[in-house]
Coordinates of C-alpha atoms and ligand atoms in Angstrom, one line a residue:
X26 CA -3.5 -12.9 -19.6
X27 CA -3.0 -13.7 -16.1
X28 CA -0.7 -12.2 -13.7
X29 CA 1.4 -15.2 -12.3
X30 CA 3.2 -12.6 -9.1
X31 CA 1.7 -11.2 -6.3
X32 CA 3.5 -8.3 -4.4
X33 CA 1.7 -6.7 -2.0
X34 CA 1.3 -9.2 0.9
X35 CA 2.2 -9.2 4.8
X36 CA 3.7 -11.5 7.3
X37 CA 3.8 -12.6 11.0
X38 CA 6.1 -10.0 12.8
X39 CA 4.1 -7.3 11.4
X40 CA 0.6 -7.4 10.7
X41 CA -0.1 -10.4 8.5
X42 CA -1.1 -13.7 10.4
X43 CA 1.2 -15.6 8.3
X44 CA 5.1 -16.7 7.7
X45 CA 6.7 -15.9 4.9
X46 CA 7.2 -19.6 4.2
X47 CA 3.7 -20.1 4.5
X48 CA 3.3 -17.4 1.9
X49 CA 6.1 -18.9 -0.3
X50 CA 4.5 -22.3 -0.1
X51 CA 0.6 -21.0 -1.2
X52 CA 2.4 -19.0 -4.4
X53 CA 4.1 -22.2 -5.6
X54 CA 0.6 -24.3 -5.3
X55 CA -0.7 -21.3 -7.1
X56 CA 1.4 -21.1 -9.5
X57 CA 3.1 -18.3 -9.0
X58 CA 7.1 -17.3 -10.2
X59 CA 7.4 -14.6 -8.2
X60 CA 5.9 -13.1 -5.1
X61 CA 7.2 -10.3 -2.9
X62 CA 6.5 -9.8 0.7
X63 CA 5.7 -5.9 1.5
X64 CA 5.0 -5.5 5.0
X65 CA 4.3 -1.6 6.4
X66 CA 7.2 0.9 6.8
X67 CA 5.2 3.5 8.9
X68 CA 7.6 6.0 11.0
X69 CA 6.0 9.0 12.6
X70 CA 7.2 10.6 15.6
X71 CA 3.8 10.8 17.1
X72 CA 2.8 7.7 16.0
X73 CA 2.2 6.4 19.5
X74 CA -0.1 9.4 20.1
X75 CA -2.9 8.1 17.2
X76 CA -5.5 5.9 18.4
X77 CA -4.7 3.1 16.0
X78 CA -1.6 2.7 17.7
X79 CA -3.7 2.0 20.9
X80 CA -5.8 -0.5 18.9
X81 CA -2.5 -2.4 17.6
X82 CA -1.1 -2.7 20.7
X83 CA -4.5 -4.6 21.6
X84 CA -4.6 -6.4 19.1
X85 CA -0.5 -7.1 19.3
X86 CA 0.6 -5.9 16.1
X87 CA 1.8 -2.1 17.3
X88 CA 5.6 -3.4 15.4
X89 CA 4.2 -1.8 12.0
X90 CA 4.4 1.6 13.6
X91 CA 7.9 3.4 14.7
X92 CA 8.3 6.6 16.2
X93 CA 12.3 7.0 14.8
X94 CA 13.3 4.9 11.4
X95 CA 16.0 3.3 13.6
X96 CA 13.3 1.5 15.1
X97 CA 11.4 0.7 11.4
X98 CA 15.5 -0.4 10.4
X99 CA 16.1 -2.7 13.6
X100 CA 12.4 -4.6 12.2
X101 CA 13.5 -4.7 8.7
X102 CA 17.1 -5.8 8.5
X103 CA 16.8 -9.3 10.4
X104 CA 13.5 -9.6 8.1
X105 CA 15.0 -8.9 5.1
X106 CA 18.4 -11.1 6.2
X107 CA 15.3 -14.0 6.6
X108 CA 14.1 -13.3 3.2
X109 CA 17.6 -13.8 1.6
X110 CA 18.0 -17.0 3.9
X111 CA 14.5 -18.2 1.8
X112 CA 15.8 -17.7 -1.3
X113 CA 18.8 -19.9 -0.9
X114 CA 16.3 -22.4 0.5
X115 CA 13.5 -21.8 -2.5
X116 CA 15.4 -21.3 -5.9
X117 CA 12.4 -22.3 -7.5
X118 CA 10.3 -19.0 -6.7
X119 CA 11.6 -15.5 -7.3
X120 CA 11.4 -14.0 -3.8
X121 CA 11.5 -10.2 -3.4
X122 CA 11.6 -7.6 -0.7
X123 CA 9.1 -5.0 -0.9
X124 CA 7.8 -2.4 1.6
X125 CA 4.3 -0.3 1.8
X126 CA 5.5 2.9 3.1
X127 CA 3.1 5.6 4.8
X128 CA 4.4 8.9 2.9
X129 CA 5.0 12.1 5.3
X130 CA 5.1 15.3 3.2
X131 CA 8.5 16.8 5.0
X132 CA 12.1 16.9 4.2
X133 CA 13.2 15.1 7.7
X134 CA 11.1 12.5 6.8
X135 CA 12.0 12.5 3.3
X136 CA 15.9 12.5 3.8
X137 CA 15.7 9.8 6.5
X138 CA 13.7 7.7 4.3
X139 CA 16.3 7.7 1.5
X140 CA 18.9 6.8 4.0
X141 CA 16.9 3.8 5.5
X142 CA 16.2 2.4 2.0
X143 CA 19.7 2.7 0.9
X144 CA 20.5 0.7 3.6
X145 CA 17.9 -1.9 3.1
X146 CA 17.9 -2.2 -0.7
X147 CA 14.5 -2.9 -1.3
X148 CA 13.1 -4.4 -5.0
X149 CA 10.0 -2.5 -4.6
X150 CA 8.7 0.4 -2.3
X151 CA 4.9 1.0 -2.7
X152 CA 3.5 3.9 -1.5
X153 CA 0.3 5.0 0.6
X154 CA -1.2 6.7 3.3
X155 CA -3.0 5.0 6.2
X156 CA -2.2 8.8 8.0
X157 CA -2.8 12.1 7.5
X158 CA -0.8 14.5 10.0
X159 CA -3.4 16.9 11.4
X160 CA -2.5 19.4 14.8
X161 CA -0.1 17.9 16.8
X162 CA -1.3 14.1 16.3
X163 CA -1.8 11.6 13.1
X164 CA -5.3 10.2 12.6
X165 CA -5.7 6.8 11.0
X166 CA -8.6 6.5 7.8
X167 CA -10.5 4.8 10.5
X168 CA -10.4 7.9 13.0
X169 CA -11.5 10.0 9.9
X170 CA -15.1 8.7 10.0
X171 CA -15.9 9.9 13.9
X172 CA -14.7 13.5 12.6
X173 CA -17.7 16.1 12.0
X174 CA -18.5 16.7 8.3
X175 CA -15.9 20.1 8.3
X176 CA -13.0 18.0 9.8
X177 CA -14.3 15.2 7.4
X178 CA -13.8 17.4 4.6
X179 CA -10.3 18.7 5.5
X180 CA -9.0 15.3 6.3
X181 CA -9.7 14.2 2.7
X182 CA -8.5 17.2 0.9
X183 CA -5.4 17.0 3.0
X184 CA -5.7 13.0 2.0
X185 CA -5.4 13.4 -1.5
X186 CA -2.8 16.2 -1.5
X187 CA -0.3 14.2 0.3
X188 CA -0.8 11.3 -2.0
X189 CA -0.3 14.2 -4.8
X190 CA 3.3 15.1 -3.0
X191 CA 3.9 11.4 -2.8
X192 CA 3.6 10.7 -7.0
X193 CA 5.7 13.7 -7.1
X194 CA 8.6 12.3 -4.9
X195 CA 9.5 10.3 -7.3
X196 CA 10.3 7.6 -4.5
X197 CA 7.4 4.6 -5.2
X198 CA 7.0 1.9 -7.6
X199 CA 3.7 1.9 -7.9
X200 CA 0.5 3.5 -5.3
X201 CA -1.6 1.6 -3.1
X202 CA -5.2 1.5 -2.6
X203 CA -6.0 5.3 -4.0
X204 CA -9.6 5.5 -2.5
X205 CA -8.6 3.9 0.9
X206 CA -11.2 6.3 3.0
X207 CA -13.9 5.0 1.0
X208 CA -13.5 2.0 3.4
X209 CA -15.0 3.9 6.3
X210 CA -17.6 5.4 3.6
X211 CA -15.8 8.9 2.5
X212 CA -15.0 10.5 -0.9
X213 CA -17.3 8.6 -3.0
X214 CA -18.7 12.0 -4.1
X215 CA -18.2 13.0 -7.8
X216 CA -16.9 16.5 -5.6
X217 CA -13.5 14.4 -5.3
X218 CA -12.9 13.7 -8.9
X219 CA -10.9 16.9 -9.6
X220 CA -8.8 15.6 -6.2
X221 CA -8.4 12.5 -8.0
X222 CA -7.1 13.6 -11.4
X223 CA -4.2 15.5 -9.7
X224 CA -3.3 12.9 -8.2
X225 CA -3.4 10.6 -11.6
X226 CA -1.5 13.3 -13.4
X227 CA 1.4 13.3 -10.8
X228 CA 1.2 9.4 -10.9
X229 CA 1.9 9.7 -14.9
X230 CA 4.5 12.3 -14.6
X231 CA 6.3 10.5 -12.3
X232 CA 6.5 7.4 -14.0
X233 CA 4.8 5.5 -10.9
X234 CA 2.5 2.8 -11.5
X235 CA -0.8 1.9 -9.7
X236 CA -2.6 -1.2 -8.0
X237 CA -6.1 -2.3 -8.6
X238 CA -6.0 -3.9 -4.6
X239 CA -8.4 -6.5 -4.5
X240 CA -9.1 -6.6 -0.8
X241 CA -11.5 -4.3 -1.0
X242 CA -13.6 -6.8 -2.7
X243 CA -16.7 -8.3 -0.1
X244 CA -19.9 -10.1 -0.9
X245 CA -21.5 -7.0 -0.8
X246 CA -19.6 -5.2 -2.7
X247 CA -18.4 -5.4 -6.9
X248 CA -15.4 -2.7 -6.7
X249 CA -11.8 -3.3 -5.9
X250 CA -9.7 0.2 -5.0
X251 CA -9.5 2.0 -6.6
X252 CA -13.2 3.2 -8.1
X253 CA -13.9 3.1 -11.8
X254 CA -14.2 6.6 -11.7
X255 CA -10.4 6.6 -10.9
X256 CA -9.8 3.9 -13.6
X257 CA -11.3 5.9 -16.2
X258 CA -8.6 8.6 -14.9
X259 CA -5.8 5.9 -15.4
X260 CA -6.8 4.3 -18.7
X261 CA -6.6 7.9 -20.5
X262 CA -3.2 8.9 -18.8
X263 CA -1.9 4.7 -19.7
X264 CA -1.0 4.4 -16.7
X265 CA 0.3 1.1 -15.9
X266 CA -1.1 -1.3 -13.4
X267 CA -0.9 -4.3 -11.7
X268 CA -2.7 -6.2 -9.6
X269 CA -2.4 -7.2 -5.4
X270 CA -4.4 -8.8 -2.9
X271 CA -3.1 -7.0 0.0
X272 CA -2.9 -10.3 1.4
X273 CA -2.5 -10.7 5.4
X274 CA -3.2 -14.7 5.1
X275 CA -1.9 -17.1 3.0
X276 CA -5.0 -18.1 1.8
X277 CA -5.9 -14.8 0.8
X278 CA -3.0 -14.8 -2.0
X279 CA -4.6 -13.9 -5.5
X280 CA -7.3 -13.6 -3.7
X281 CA -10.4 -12.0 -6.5
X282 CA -7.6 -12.1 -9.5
X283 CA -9.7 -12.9 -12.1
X284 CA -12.5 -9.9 -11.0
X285 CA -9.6 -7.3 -11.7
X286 CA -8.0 -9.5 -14.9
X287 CA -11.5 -8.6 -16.5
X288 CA -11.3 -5.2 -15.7
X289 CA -7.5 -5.0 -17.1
X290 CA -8.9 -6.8 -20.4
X291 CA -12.5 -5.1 -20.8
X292 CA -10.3 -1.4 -20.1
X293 CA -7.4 -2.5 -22.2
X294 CA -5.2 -1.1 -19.7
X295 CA -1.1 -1.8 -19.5
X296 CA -0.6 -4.4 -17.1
X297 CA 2.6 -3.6 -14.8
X298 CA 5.9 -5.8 -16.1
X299 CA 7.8 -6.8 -12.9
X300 CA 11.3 -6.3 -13.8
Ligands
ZN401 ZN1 -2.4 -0.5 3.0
ZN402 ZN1 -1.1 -3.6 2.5

């Protein structure tokens, strides 16, 4: 078995350091029939007021992050009018238009997002949370770790229970990156497990699949996200997966495949069928 699409990648204009051609053109040499460009849908109206937004605007990629989904709509319709140019212009590779959306547990949110995507038509939404919404700002996973051990605590419990409200909205192909604070070292604890599994048992009733991201990945380290104590979780609901790179570079496509191929074989898992 070897999965022969990629889907969860990002491009110049957002945060990805590459064009989508350049993206297009690495997944033919690769081999690839299909891969889908998914860059971040993340509206919050106090967006600007997290200090990642600060650190984007350094480091000039603040355009993944709106305050109002006009602003997320003006980004994505000339992006997703380029992608339709490219598949004119590459019939030989399926092309499709995916999005990784930050989740917001509140019905504004939740009604405005189901107007933006029927505008936009996406193939694919993936879901996530970079954020969590706490007082009167959004913190960012990376803010998480400067928080003292209490706030630490509530952060991840409030974490995993909007990813929990996100399975249940019905609204995402398939999760990404479950165990994303475990980046800035939190909720490694066996204490999170029970988090976990109500979050796995949404993900199966909802018919939502899940991503073993590869970007996660390093020299140092043998794990992709999410954690084998989370795959355990999804092998005895069958949940389906499928496996991204999270890819920001074009040479980062399928980037670690075959590491997460062996876990889908030695787990006997259900591998994700695009449709
Ligand atoms: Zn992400
Ligand atoms: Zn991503």
């Amino acid at each position: 078995m070897t999965q022969k699409y990629t889907l969860h990648t990002h491009t110049i204009g957002f945060d990805g350091q590459d064009s989508i051609i350049n993206m297009i053109e690495t997944a033919k040499q690769r081999g690839l029939h299909t891969i889908g460009i998914s860059n971040h849908f993340i509206v919050h109206p106090n967006i600007k007021k997290s200090k990642m937004y600060e650190f984007a605007v350094r480091g000039g990629y603040s355009n993944i992050y709106a305050e109002t989904f006009q602003t997320a709509l003006n980004r994505f319709i000339p992006h997703y009018a380029e992608i339709d140019v490219l598949r004119e212009q590459y019939p030989e590779i399926r092309i499709l238009k995916g999005m990784e959306v930050d989740f917001f547990n509140n019905p504004i949110w939740h009604n405005k997002f189901e107007q933006a995507i029927n505008i936009l038509q996406p193939d694919y939404i993936i879901g996530s949370a970079h954020f969590i919404e706490y007082g009167d700002t959004i913190l960012n996973t990376h803010d998480w770790a400067k928080a003292d051990t209490s706030t630490k605590d509530i952060l991840l419990k409030k974490y995993w229970i909007n990813l929990a409200n996100a399975a249940q909205s019905g609204l995402f192909t398939w999760m990404a990156h479950l165990d994303l604070p475990k980046k800035v070292g939190l909720g490694c604890e066996d204490y999170w497990a029970e988090y976990e599994n109500n979050v796995i048992e949404e993900i199966n009733k909802s018919k939502t699949a899940i991503e073993i991201n590869t970007s996660f990945y390093k020299p140092d380290c043998y794990e992709p996200y999410p954690s084998n104590r989370i795959m355990q979780m999804v092998k005895h609901a069958n949940i389906p997966v499928l496996i991204s790179d999270d890819a920001h570079r074009a040479k980062d496509l399928c980037r670690h495949f075959d590491k997460a191929e062996n876990i889908i074989i030695n787990m006997n898992l259900q591998h994700y069928q695009i449709r």
